Amino acid sequence: MGQIDDIADRYVDEWAELSPIEATYAGIAGHDHTFDDLSPEGYAAKADLVRRTLAELATVPPADDAEHVARASMEERLGLWLDRYDAGDLTSEVNVITSALHDARGTFDLMPTEGEEAVGNIASRLGEIPRVVEQYQRTLLAAADAGHVSATAQMLEAARQFDTWVDPAGDDMFRKLAAGLPASGALRARLDEAAEAASAATADMARFLREELAPRG
């Protein structure tokens, strides 16, 4: 294995640590208990990793054709991510299909549900939703201050969507997820408490979009 492969492996390891959401989507084990740091500082840490990796790739000649392809692919994908970050797209995008909260929600569809460890990971991750929402709100406000903000209509529709996610007469997704998992005793209490906290935080995200961010769209 050549140096390009080494750089790629090192990047994936660091990336998974910084982005547990993407790690779950990619099937990388060991990160299902938590979420990314979605604050401006968290996004800056990801950007620093991308910049360091691109700089390192530029100094290493490929050992063979396979490494040449690997380097070109990494440079294209990482370069596009960095361009979107620098343009404010990644830290301001909110619509009914794509947002950091959509990505966080989607991880639960991919997580194992059998066994105490798996259920414990879900309880831990549900309990992280309030932290995720608070950090994401700070990032969206910072992006708006820099002149990057989504369309008002999209934010209002996303707010309605988030309301549906936690409405007992609608999806009620976090409570239903917790209720359907095999757990008892302390783990059951953790699950139910975390589901309530996740629901409250998601409802607050809807309020935030309507009252604080949408008027700036």
PDB file of C-alpha atoms in Angstrom:
ATOM      1  CA  MET A   1       0.000   0.000   0.000  1.00  0.00           C
ATOM      2  CA  GLY A   2       1.368   3.406  -1.010  1.00  0.00           C
ATOM      3  CA  GLN A   3       1.402   6.794   0.638  1.00  0.00           C
ATOM      4  CA  ILE A   4      -1.838   7.945  -1.023  1.00  0.00           C
ATOM      5  CA  ASP A   5      -3.616   4.955   0.477  1.00  0.00           C
ATOM      6  CA  ASP A   6      -2.118   5.778   3.868  1.00  0.00           C
ATOM      7  CA  ILE A   7      -3.385   9.358   3.595  1.00  0.00           C
ATOM      8  CA  ALA A   8      -6.831   8.118   2.577  1.00  0.00           C
ATOM      9  CA  ASP A   9      -7.028   5.685   5.509  1.00  0.00           C
ATOM     10  CA  ARG A  10      -5.897   8.359   7.951  1.00  0.00           C
ATOM     11  CA  TYR A  11      -8.463  10.797   6.565  1.00  0.00           C
ATOM     12  CA  VAL A  12     -11.319   8.318   6.948  1.00  0.00           C
ATOM     13  CA  ASP A  13     -10.353   7.616  10.571  1.00  0.00           C
ATOM     14  CA  GLU A  14     -10.229  11.322  11.456  1.00  0.00           C
ATOM     15  CA  TRP A  15     -13.337  12.093   9.417  1.00  0.00           C
ATOM     16  CA  ALA A  16     -15.355   9.422  11.214  1.00  0.00           C
ATOM     17  CA  GLU A  17     -14.343  10.900  14.574  1.00  0.00           C
ATOM     18  CA  LEU A  18     -15.479  14.366  13.482  1.00  0.00           C
ATOM     19  CA  SER A  19     -18.572  13.169  11.622  1.00  0.00           C
ATOM     20  CA  PRO A  20     -20.370  10.289  13.389  1.00  0.00           C
ATOM     21  CA  ILE A  21     -23.442  11.040  11.249  1.00  0.00           C
ATOM     22  CA  GLU A  22     -21.554  10.281   8.044  1.00  0.00           C
ATOM     23  CA  ALA A  23     -19.802   7.352   9.706  1.00  0.00           C
ATOM     24  CA  THR A  24     -23.180   5.724  10.346  1.00  0.00           C
ATOM     25  CA  TYR A  25     -24.258   6.328   6.748  1.00  0.00           C
ATOM     26  CA  ALA A  26     -20.973   4.786   5.561  1.00  0.00           C
ATOM     27  CA  GLY A  27     -21.294   1.769   7.844  1.00  0.00           C
ATOM     28  CA  ILE A  28     -18.245   2.609   9.973  1.00  0.00           C
ATOM     29  CA  ALA A  29     -18.714   1.105  13.430  1.00  0.00           C
ATOM     30  CA  GLY A  30     -17.881   2.693  16.752  1.00  0.00           C
ATOM     31  CA  HIS A  31     -19.594   6.077  16.379  1.00  0.00           C
ATOM     32  CA  ASP A  32     -23.305   5.284  16.676  1.00  0.00           C
ATOM     33  CA  HIS A  33     -23.606   6.674  20.203  1.00  0.00           C
ATOM     34  CA  THR A  34     -23.060  10.312  19.299  1.00  0.00           C
ATOM     35  CA  PHE A  35     -23.384  13.031  16.661  1.00  0.00           C
ATOM     36  CA  ASP A  36     -21.147  15.599  15.004  1.00  0.00           C
ATOM     37  CA  ASP A  37     -20.252  18.905  16.600  1.00  0.00           C
ATOM     38  CA  LEU A  38     -22.616  21.082  14.526  1.00  0.00           C
ATOM     39  CA  SER A  39     -21.368  24.366  15.947  1.00  0.00           C
ATOM     40  CA  PRO A  40     -19.352  26.792  13.808  1.00  0.00           C
ATOM     41  CA  GLU A  41     -16.265  25.416  15.549  1.00  0.00           C
ATOM     42  CA  GLY A  42     -17.235  21.876  14.600  1.00  0.00           C
ATOM     43  CA  TYR A  43     -17.583  22.780  10.940  1.00  0.00           C
ATOM     44  CA  ALA A  44     -14.250  24.628  11.110  1.00  0.00           C
ATOM     45  CA  ALA A  45     -12.580  21.490  12.475  1.00  0.00           C
ATOM     46  CA  LYS A  46     -13.877  19.477   9.508  1.00  0.00           C
ATOM     47  CA  ALA A  47     -12.647  22.173   7.121  1.00  0.00           C
ATOM     48  CA  ASP A  48      -9.220  22.067   8.769  1.00  0.00           C
ATOM     49  CA  LEU A  49      -9.051  18.297   8.254  1.00  0.00           C
ATOM     50  CA  VAL A  50      -9.991  18.693   4.586  1.00  0.00           C
ATOM     51  CA  ARG A  51      -7.406  21.434   4.019  1.00  0.00           C
ATOM     52  CA  ARG A  52      -4.656  19.422   5.737  1.00  0.00           C
ATOM     53  CA  THR A  53      -5.514  16.348   3.697  1.00  0.00           C
ATOM     54  CA  LEU A  54      -5.553  18.222   0.384  1.00  0.00           C
ATOM     55  CA  ALA A  55      -2.207  19.839   1.208  1.00  0.00           C
ATOM     56  CA  GLU A  56      -0.696  16.455   2.025  1.00  0.00           C
ATOM     57  CA  LEU A  57      -2.082  14.876  -1.145  1.00  0.00           C
ATOM     58  CA  ALA A  58      -0.451  17.607  -3.218  1.00  0.00           C
ATOM     59  CA  THR A  59       3.017  16.660  -1.939  1.00  0.00           C
ATOM     60  CA  VAL A  60       2.859  12.893  -2.548  1.00  0.00           C
ATOM     61  CA  PRO A  61       3.307  11.312  -6.004  1.00  0.00           C
ATOM     62  CA  PRO A  62       1.025   8.342  -6.729  1.00  0.00           C
ATOM     63  CA  ALA A  63       2.750   4.962  -6.577  1.00  0.00           C
ATOM     64  CA  ASP A  64       0.647   3.471  -9.394  1.00  0.00           C
ATOM     65  CA  ASP A  65      -2.456   4.026 -11.509  1.00  0.00           C
ATOM     66  CA  ALA A  66      -4.770   3.026  -8.685  1.00  0.00           C
ATOM     67  CA  GLU A  67      -3.257   5.659  -6.401  1.00  0.00           C
ATOM     68  CA  HIS A  68      -3.443   8.218  -9.190  1.00  0.00           C
ATOM     69  CA  VAL A  69      -7.193   7.600  -9.418  1.00  0.00           C
ATOM     70  CA  ALA A  70      -7.534   7.633  -5.637  1.00  0.00           C
ATOM     71  CA  ARG A  71      -5.758  10.979  -5.321  1.00  0.00           C
ATOM     72  CA  ALA A  72      -7.778  12.556  -8.146  1.00  0.00           C
ATOM     73  CA  SER A  73     -11.031  11.342  -6.598  1.00  0.00           C
ATOM     74  CA  MET A  74     -10.145  12.637  -3.152  1.00  0.00           C
ATOM     75  CA  GLU A  75      -9.032  15.992  -4.497  1.00  0.00           C
ATOM     76  CA  GLU A  76     -12.279  16.366  -6.456  1.00  0.00           C
ATOM     77  CA  ARG A  77     -14.608  15.334  -3.594  1.00  0.00           C
ATOM     78  CA  LEU A  78     -12.763  17.136  -0.809  1.00  0.00           C
ATOM     79  CA  GLY A  79     -12.251  20.195  -2.964  1.00  0.00           C
ATOM     80  CA  LEU A  80     -15.986  20.378  -3.680  1.00  0.00           C
ATOM     81  CA  TRP A  81     -16.800  20.032   0.040  1.00  0.00           C
ATOM     82  CA  LEU A  82     -14.364  22.846   0.865  1.00  0.00           C
ATOM     83  CA  ASP A  83     -15.766  25.082  -1.882  1.00  0.00           C
ATOM     84  CA  ARG A  84     -19.287  24.618  -0.478  1.00  0.00           C
ATOM     85  CA  TYR A  85     -18.074  25.303   3.048  1.00  0.00           C
ATOM     86  CA  ASP A  86     -16.207  28.457   2.007  1.00  0.00           C
ATOM     87  CA  ALA A  87     -19.280  29.642   0.082  1.00  0.00           C
ATOM     88  CA  GLY A  88     -21.481  29.221   3.175  1.00  0.00           C
ATOM     89  CA  ASP A  89     -23.671  26.522   1.603  1.00  0.00           C
ATOM     90  CA  LEU A  90     -22.941  23.785   4.127  1.00  0.00           C
ATOM     91  CA  THR A  91     -23.630  25.952   7.161  1.00  0.00           C
ATOM     92  CA  SER A  92     -26.788  27.652   5.891  1.00  0.00           C
ATOM     93  CA  GLU A  93     -28.737  25.051   3.905  1.00  0.00           C
ATOM     94  CA  VAL A  94     -32.232  24.337   5.260  1.00  0.00           C
ATOM     95  CA  ASN A  95     -35.060  22.867   3.200  1.00  0.00           C
ATOM     96  CA  VAL A  96     -37.580  20.041   3.393  1.00  0.00           C
ATOM     97  CA  ILE A  97     -35.051  17.525   2.037  1.00  0.00           C
ATOM     98  CA  THR A  98     -31.691  18.609   3.375  1.00  0.00           C
ATOM     99  CA  SER A  99     -30.484  19.993   6.682  1.00  0.00           C
ATOM    100  CA  ALA A 100     -28.200  18.848   9.451  1.00  0.00           C
ATOM    101  CA  LEU A 101     -31.274  17.789  11.438  1.00  0.00           C
ATOM    102  CA  HIS A 102     -32.520  15.673   8.510  1.00  0.00           C
ATOM    103  CA  ASP A 103     -29.125  13.958   8.433  1.00  0.00           C
ATOM    104  CA  ALA A 104     -29.210  13.331  12.182  1.00  0.00           C
ATOM    105  CA  ARG A 105     -32.748  11.943  11.992  1.00  0.00           C
ATOM    106  CA  GLY A 106     -31.808   9.578   9.195  1.00  0.00           C
ATOM    107  CA  THR A 107     -29.100   7.848  11.225  1.00  0.00           C
ATOM    108  CA  PHE A 108     -31.731   6.128  13.383  1.00  0.00           C
ATOM    109  CA  ASP A 109     -33.049   4.297  10.311  1.00  0.00           C
ATOM    110  CA  LEU A 110     -29.623   2.695   9.833  1.00  0.00           C
ATOM    111  CA  MET A 111     -28.718   1.745  13.397  1.00  0.00           C
ATOM    112  CA  PRO A 112     -28.911  -1.791  14.802  1.00  0.00           C
ATOM    113  CA  THR A 113     -31.746  -2.297  17.285  1.00  0.00           C
ATOM    114  CA  GLU A 114     -30.995  -5.739  18.723  1.00  0.00           C
ATOM    115  CA  GLY A 115     -29.072  -6.137  21.956  1.00  0.00           C
ATOM    116  CA  GLU A 116     -28.455  -3.898  24.948  1.00  0.00           C
ATOM    117  CA  GLU A 117     -25.448  -2.149  23.412  1.00  0.00           C
ATOM    118  CA  ALA A 118     -27.371  -1.249  20.258  1.00  0.00           C
ATOM    119  CA  VAL A 119     -30.343   0.059  22.239  1.00  0.00           C
ATOM    120  CA  GLY A 120     -27.975   1.958  24.520  1.00  0.00           C
ATOM    121  CA  ASN A 121     -26.411   3.634  21.483  1.00  0.00           C
ATOM    122  CA  ILE A 122     -29.845   4.765  20.331  1.00  0.00           C
ATOM    123  CA  ALA A 123     -30.637   6.128  23.798  1.00  0.00           C
ATOM    124  CA  SER A 124     -27.328   8.012  23.850  1.00  0.00           C
ATOM    125  CA  ARG A 125     -27.860   9.410  20.377  1.00  0.00           C
ATOM    126  CA  LEU A 126     -31.428  10.494  21.163  1.00  0.00           C
ATOM    127  CA  GLY A 127     -30.079  12.260  24.209  1.00  0.00           C
ATOM    128  CA  GLU A 128     -27.647  14.165  21.983  1.00  0.00           C
ATOM    129  CA  ILE A 129     -30.404  15.793  19.901  1.00  0.00           C
ATOM    130  CA  PRO A 130     -30.780  18.846  22.212  1.00  0.00           C
ATOM    131  CA  ARG A 131     -27.046  19.511  21.941  1.00  0.00           C
ATOM    132  CA  VAL A 132     -27.156  19.070  18.173  1.00  0.00           C
ATOM    133  CA  VAL A 133     -30.068  21.505  17.828  1.00  0.00           C
ATOM    134  CA  GLU A 134     -28.419  24.170  19.978  1.00  0.00           C
ATOM    135  CA  GLN A 135     -25.167  23.945  18.006  1.00  0.00           C
ATOM    136  CA  TYR A 136     -26.968  23.909  14.663  1.00  0.00           C
ATOM    137  CA  GLN A 137     -28.943  27.010  15.579  1.00  0.00           C
ATOM    138  CA  ARG A 138     -25.709  28.835  16.421  1.00  0.00           C
ATOM    139  CA  THR A 139     -24.225  27.795  13.086  1.00  0.00           C
ATOM    140  CA  LEU A 140     -27.271  28.967  11.132  1.00  0.00           C
ATOM    141  CA  LEU A 141     -27.244  32.328  12.905  1.00  0.00           C
ATOM    142  CA  ALA A 142     -23.522  32.774  12.247  1.00  0.00           C
ATOM    143  CA  ALA A 143     -24.066  31.939   8.574  1.00  0.00           C
ATOM    144  CA  ALA A 144     -26.933  34.440   8.393  1.00  0.00           C
ATOM    145  CA  ASP A 145     -24.715  37.099   9.958  1.00  0.00           C
ATOM    146  CA  ALA A 146     -22.237  36.414   7.138  1.00  0.00           C
ATOM    147  CA  GLY A 147     -24.976  36.826   4.528  1.00  0.00           C
ATOM    148  CA  HIS A 148     -25.720  33.147   3.903  1.00  0.00           C
ATOM    149  CA  VAL A 149     -29.320  32.128   4.543  1.00  0.00           C
ATOM    150  CA  SER A 150     -31.876  29.822   2.941  1.00  0.00           C
ATOM    151  CA  ALA A 151     -35.140  30.956   1.393  1.00  0.00           C
ATOM    152  CA  THR A 152     -37.869  31.923   3.860  1.00  0.00           C
ATOM    153  CA  ALA A 153     -40.425  29.627   2.202  1.00  0.00           C
ATOM    154  CA  GLN A 154     -38.117  26.628   2.575  1.00  0.00           C
ATOM    155  CA  MET A 155     -37.440  27.361   6.231  1.00  0.00           C
ATOM    156  CA  LEU A 156     -41.139  27.690   7.021  1.00  0.00           C
ATOM    157  CA  GLU A 157     -41.882  24.390   5.283  1.00  0.00           C
ATOM    158  CA  ALA A 158     -39.022  22.729   7.153  1.00  0.00           C
ATOM    159  CA  ALA A 159     -40.449  24.079  10.418  1.00  0.00           C
ATOM    160  CA  ARG A 160     -43.810  22.499   9.616  1.00  0.00           C
ATOM    161  CA  GLN A 161     -42.042  19.259   8.802  1.00  0.00           C
ATOM    162  CA  PHE A 162     -40.175  19.256  12.123  1.00  0.00           C
ATOM    163  CA  ASP A 163     -43.465  19.873  13.941  1.00  0.00           C
ATOM    164  CA  THR A 164     -44.916  16.784  12.253  1.00  0.00           C
ATOM    165  CA  TRP A 165     -41.933  14.673  13.284  1.00  0.00           C
ATOM    166  CA  VAL A 166     -42.741  15.194  16.979  1.00  0.00           C
ATOM    167  CA  ASP A 167     -46.530  15.618  16.855  1.00  0.00           C
ATOM    168  CA  PRO A 168     -48.305  12.802  18.781  1.00  0.00           C
ATOM    169  CA  ALA A 169     -50.940  12.921  16.027  1.00  0.00           C
ATOM    170  CA  GLY A 170     -48.258  12.871  13.341  1.00  0.00           C
ATOM    171  CA  ASP A 171     -44.983  10.958  12.989  1.00  0.00           C
ATOM    172  CA  ASP A 172     -44.099  11.214  16.709  1.00  0.00           C
ATOM    173  CA  MET A 173     -40.929   9.517  15.534  1.00  0.00           C
ATOM    174  CA  PHE A 174     -38.636   9.732  18.560  1.00  0.00           C
ATOM    175  CA  ARG A 175     -41.223   8.496  21.073  1.00  0.00           C
ATOM    176  CA  LYS A 176     -42.329   5.708  18.732  1.00  0.00           C
ATOM    177  CA  LEU A 177     -38.712   4.705  18.134  1.00  0.00           C
ATOM    178  CA  ALA A 178     -38.045   4.479  21.870  1.00  0.00           C
ATOM    179  CA  ALA A 179     -41.292   2.657  22.601  1.00  0.00           C
ATOM    180  CA  GLY A 180     -40.572   0.001  19.994  1.00  0.00           C
ATOM    181  CA  LEU A 181     -37.161  -0.967  21.328  1.00  0.00           C
ATOM    182  CA  PRO A 182     -36.588  -3.927  23.671  1.00  0.00           C
ATOM    183  CA  ALA A 183     -35.567  -2.361  26.986  1.00  0.00           C
ATOM    184  CA  SER A 184     -36.486  -2.380  30.636  1.00  0.00           C
ATOM    185  CA  GLY A 185     -35.400  -0.847  33.923  1.00  0.00           C
ATOM    186  CA  ALA A 186     -32.770   1.890  33.739  1.00  0.00           C
ATOM    187  CA  LEU A 187     -32.317   1.542  29.977  1.00  0.00           C
ATOM    188  CA  ARG A 188     -36.061   1.949  29.400  1.00  0.00           C
ATOM    189  CA  ALA A 189     -36.034   5.091  31.539  1.00  0.00           C
ATOM    190  CA  ARG A 190     -33.042   6.446  29.575  1.00  0.00           C
ATOM    191  CA  LEU A 191     -34.767   5.791  26.274  1.00  0.00           C
ATOM    192  CA  ASP A 192     -38.031   7.454  27.262  1.00  0.00           C
ATOM    193  CA  GLU A 193     -36.299  10.479  28.781  1.00  0.00           C
ATOM    194  CA  ALA A 194     -34.054  10.885  25.743  1.00  0.00           C
ATOM    195  CA  ALA A 195     -37.014  10.591  23.363  1.00  0.00           C
ATOM    196  CA  GLU A 196     -38.849  13.346  25.225  1.00  0.00           C
ATOM    197  CA  ALA A 197     -35.755  15.574  25.145  1.00  0.00           C
ATOM    198  CA  ALA A 198     -35.236  14.916  21.418  1.00  0.00           C
ATOM    199  CA  SER A 199     -38.874  15.754  20.704  1.00  0.00           C
ATOM    200  CA  ALA A 200     -38.701  18.997  22.681  1.00  0.00           C
ATOM    201  CA  ALA A 201     -35.492  20.038  20.948  1.00  0.00           C
ATOM    202  CA  THR A 202     -36.939  19.313  17.505  1.00  0.00           C
ATOM    203  CA  ALA A 203     -40.014  21.378  18.350  1.00  0.00           C
ATOM    204  CA  ASP A 204     -37.694  24.197  19.409  1.00  0.00           C
ATOM    205  CA  MET A 205     -35.906  23.916  16.064  1.00  0.00           C
ATOM    206  CA  ALA A 206     -39.238  24.505  14.332  1.00  0.00           C
ATOM    207  CA  ARG A 207     -39.877  27.538  16.554  1.00  0.00           C
ATOM    208  CA  PHE A 208     -36.360  28.852  15.867  1.00  0.00           C
ATOM    209  CA  LEU A 209     -36.828  28.634  12.110  1.00  0.00           C
ATOM    210  CA  ARG A 210     -40.202  30.401  12.189  1.00  0.00           C
ATOM    211  CA  GLU A 211     -39.378  33.124  14.693  1.00  0.00           C
ATOM    212  CA  GLU A 212     -35.642  33.767  14.415  1.00  0.00           C
ATOM    213  CA  LEU A 213     -34.261  32.649  11.058  1.00  0.00           C
ATOM    214  CA  ALA A 214     -37.097  32.770   8.520  1.00  0.00           C
ATOM    215  CA  PRO A 215     -37.516  36.559   8.888  1.00  0.00           C
ATOM    216  CA  ARG A 216     -33.905  36.873   7.717  1.00  0.00           C
ATOM    217  CA  GLY A 217     -34.428  34.709   4.629  1.00  0.00           C
TER     218      GLY A 217
END
